[in-house]
mmCIF file of C-alpha atoms in Angstrom:
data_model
loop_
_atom_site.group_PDB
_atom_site.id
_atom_site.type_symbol
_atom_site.label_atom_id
_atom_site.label_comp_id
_atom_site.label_asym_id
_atom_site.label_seq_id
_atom_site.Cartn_x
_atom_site.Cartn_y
_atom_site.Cartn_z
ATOM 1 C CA UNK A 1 20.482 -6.685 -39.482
ATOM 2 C CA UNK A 2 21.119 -5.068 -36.516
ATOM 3 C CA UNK A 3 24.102 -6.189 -33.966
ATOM 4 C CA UNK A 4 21.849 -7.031 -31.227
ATOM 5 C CA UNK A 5 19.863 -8.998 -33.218
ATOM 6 C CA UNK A 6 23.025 -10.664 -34.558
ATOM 7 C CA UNK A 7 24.851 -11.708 -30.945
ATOM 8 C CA UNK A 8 21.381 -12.860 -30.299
ATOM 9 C CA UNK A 9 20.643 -15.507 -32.554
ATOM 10 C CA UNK A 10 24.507 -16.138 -33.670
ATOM 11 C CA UNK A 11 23.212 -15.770 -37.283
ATOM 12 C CA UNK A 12 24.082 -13.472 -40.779
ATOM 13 C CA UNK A 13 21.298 -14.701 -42.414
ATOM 14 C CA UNK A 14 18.066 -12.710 -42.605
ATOM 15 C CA UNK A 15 15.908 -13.600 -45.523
ATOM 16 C CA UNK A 16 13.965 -10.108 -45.370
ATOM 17 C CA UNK A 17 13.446 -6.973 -43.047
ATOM 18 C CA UNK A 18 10.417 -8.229 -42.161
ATOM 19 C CA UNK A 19 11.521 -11.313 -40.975
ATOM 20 C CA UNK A 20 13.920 -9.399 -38.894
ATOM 21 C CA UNK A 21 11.068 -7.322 -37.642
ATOM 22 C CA UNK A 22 9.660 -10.300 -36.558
ATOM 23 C CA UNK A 23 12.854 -11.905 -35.022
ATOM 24 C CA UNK A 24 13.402 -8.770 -32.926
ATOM 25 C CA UNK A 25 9.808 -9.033 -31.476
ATOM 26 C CA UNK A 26 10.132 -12.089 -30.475
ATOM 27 C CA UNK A 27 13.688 -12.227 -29.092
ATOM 28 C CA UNK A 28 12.516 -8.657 -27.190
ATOM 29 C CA UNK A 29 9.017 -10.362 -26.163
ATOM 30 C CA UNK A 30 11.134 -13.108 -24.255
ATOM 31 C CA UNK A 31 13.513 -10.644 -22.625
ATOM 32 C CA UNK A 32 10.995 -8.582 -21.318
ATOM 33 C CA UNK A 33 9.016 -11.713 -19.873
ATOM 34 C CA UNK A 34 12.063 -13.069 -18.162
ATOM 35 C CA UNK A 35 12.587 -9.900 -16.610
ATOM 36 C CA UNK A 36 9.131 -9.575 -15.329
ATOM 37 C CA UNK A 37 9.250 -13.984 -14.404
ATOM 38 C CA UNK A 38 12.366 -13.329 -11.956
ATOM 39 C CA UNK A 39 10.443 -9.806 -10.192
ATOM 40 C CA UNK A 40 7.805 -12.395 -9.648
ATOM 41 C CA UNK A 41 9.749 -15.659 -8.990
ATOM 42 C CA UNK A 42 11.436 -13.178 -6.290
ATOM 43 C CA UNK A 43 8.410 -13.451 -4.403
ATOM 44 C CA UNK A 44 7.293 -16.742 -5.062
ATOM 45 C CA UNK A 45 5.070 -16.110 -7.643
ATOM 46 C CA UNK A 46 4.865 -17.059 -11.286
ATOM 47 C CA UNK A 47 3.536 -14.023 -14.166
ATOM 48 C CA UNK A 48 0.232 -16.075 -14.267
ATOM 49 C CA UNK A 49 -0.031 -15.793 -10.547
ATOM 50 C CA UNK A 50 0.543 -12.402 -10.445
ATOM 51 C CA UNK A 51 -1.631 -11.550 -13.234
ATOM 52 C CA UNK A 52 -4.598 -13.490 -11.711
ATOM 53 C CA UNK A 53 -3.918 -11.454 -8.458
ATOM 54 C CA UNK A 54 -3.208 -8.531 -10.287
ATOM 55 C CA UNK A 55 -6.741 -8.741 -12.327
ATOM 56 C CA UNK A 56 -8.296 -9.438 -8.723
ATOM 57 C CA UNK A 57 -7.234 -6.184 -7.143
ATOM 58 C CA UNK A 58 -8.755 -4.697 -9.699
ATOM 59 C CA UNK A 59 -12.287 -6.538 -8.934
ATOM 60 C CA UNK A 60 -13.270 -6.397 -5.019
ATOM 61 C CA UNK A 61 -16.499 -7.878 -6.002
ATOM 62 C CA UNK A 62 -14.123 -11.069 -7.581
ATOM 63 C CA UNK A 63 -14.679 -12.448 -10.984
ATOM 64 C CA UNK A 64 -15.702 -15.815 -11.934
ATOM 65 C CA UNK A 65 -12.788 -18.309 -14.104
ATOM 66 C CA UNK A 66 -14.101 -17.559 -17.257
ATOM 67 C CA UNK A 67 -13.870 -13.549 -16.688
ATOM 68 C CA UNK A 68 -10.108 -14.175 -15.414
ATOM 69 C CA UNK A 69 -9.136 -15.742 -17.968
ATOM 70 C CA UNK A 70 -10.811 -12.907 -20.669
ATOM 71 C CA UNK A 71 -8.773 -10.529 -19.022
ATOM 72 C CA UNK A 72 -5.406 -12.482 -18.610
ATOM 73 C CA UNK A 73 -2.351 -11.049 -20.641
ATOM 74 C CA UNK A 74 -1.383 -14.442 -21.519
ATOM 75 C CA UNK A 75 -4.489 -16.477 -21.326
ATOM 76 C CA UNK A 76 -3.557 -19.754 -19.312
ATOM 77 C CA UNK A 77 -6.048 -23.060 -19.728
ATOM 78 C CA UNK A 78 -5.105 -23.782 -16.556
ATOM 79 C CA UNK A 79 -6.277 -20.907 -14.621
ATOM 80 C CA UNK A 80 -8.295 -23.477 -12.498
ATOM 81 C CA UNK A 81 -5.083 -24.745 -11.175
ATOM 82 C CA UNK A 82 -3.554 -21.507 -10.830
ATOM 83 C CA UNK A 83 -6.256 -20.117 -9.121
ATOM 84 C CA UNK A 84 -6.266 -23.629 -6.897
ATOM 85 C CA UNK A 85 -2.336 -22.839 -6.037
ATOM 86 C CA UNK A 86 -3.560 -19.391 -4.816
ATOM 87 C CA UNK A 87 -6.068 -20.492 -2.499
ATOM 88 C CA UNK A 88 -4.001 -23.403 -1.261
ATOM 89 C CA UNK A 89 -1.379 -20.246 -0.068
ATOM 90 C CA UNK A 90 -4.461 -17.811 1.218
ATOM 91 C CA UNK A 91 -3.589 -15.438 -1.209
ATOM 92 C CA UNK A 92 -7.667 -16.059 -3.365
ATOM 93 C CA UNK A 93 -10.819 -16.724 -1.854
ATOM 94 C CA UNK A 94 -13.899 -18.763 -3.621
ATOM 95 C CA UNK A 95 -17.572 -18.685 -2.893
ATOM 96 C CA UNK A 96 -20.562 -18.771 -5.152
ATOM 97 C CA UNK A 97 -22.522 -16.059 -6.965
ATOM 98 C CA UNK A 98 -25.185 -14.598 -5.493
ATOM 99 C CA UNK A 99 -27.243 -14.307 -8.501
ATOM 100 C CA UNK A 100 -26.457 -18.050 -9.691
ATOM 101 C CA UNK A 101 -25.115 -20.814 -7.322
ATOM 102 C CA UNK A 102 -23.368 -22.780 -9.852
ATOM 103 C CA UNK A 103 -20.595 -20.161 -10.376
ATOM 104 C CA UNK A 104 -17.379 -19.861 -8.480
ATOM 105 C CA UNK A 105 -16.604 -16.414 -7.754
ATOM 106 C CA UNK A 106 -12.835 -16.025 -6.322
ATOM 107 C CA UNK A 107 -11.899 -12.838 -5.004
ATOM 108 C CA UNK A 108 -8.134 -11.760 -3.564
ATOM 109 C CA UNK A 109 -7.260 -11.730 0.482
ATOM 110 C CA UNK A 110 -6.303 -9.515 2.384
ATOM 111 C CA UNK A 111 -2.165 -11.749 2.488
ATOM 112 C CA UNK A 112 -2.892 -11.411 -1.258
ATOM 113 C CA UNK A 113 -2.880 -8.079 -1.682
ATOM 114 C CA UNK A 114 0.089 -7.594 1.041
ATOM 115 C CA UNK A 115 1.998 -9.595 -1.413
ATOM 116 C CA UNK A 116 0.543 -7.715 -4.208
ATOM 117 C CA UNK A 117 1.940 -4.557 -1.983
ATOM 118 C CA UNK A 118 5.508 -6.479 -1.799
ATOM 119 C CA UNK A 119 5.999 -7.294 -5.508
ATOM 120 C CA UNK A 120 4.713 -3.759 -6.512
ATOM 121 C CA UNK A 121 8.179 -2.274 -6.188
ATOM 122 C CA UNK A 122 9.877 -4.660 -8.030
ATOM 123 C CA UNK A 123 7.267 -3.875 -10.917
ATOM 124 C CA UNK A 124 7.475 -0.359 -10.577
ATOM 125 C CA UNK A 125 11.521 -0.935 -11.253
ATOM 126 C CA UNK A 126 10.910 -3.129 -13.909
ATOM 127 C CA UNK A 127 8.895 0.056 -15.764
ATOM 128 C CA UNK A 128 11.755 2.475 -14.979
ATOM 129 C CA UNK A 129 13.913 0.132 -16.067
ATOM 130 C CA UNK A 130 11.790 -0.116 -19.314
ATOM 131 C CA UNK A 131 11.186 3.447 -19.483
ATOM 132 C CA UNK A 132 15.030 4.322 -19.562
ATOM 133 C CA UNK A 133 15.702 2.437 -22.668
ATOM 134 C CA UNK A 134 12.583 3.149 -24.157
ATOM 135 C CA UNK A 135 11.180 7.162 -24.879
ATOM 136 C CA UNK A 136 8.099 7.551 -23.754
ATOM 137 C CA UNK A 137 7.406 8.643 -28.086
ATOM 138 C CA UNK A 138 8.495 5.229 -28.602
ATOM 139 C CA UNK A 139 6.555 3.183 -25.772
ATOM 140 C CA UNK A 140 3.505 5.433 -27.772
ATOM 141 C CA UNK A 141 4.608 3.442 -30.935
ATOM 142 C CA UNK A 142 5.348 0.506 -29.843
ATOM 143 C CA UNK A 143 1.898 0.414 -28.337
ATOM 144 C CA UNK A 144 0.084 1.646 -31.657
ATOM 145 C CA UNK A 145 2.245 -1.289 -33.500
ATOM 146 C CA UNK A 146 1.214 -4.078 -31.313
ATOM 147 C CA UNK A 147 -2.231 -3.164 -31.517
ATOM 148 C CA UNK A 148 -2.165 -3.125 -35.131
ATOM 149 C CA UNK A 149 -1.305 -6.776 -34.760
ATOM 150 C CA UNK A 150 -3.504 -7.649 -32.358
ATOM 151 C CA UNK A 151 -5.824 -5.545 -32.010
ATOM 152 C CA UNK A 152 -7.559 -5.717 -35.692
ATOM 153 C CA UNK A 153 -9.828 -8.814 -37.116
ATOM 154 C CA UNK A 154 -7.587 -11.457 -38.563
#
């Protein structure tokens, strides 16, 4: 087992590598998201505010709930409410489709994507930060593992 991973969970016992594999994904999983939580939290924002922002930069034309939440990295089943919370600060608009009434379209402001603008530095740290512990050969494998777990049928 490696020492990290050792100091980390205050623990000898490892019944196999793979469970170690596993261990080390999730103890590295939760670092990384606390890192990104307080370059968000730093601007008032949670990650599943910023990622509903974030995926609404993307779309000018907005996207309706169901389309946010398809492209969330960690789908939320309360991206109603999150979505409320943004509007409520000015940072997400709503109106209805065009093509049918019944659907809520919400689209970012123009305060959301000066926050957007604000936060954007601390993200672009967060990567270097990322990037100087991890080669970029390794961020290429890293990638290719994760989507073998994901990315494949179960």
């Amino acid at each position: 087992m490696g020492e990290a991973l050792r100091r980390r969970i205050e623990s000898e016992r490892i019944e196999s590598p793979v469970q170690e594999a596993l261990l080390n994904l999730l103890v590295a999983a939760d670092h990384v998201r606390q890192r990104v939580n307080r370059a968000c939290a730093a601007h008032g924002l949670t990650i599943g505010q910023y990622n509903v922002l974030r995926i609404l930069r993307g779309a000018p034309q907005g996207h309706p709930r169901s389309e946010i939440l398809r492209r969330m990295i960690e789908p939320a089943p309360d991206v109603t409410r999150l979505v409320d919370r943004l509007e409520a600060r000015g940072l997400v608009e709503r109106g209805r489709s065009a093509k049918d009434r019944r659907l809520s379209i919400s689209r970012i402001t123009p305060r959301g994507l000066e926050l957007l603008q604000k936060v954007d530095p601390d993200i672009a740290n967060f990567h270097a930060w990322f990037q100087s512990r991890v080669p970029l050969p390794d961020c290429q494998e890293i990638s290719r593992i994760c989507e073998e777990l994901y990315g494949a049928p179960a």
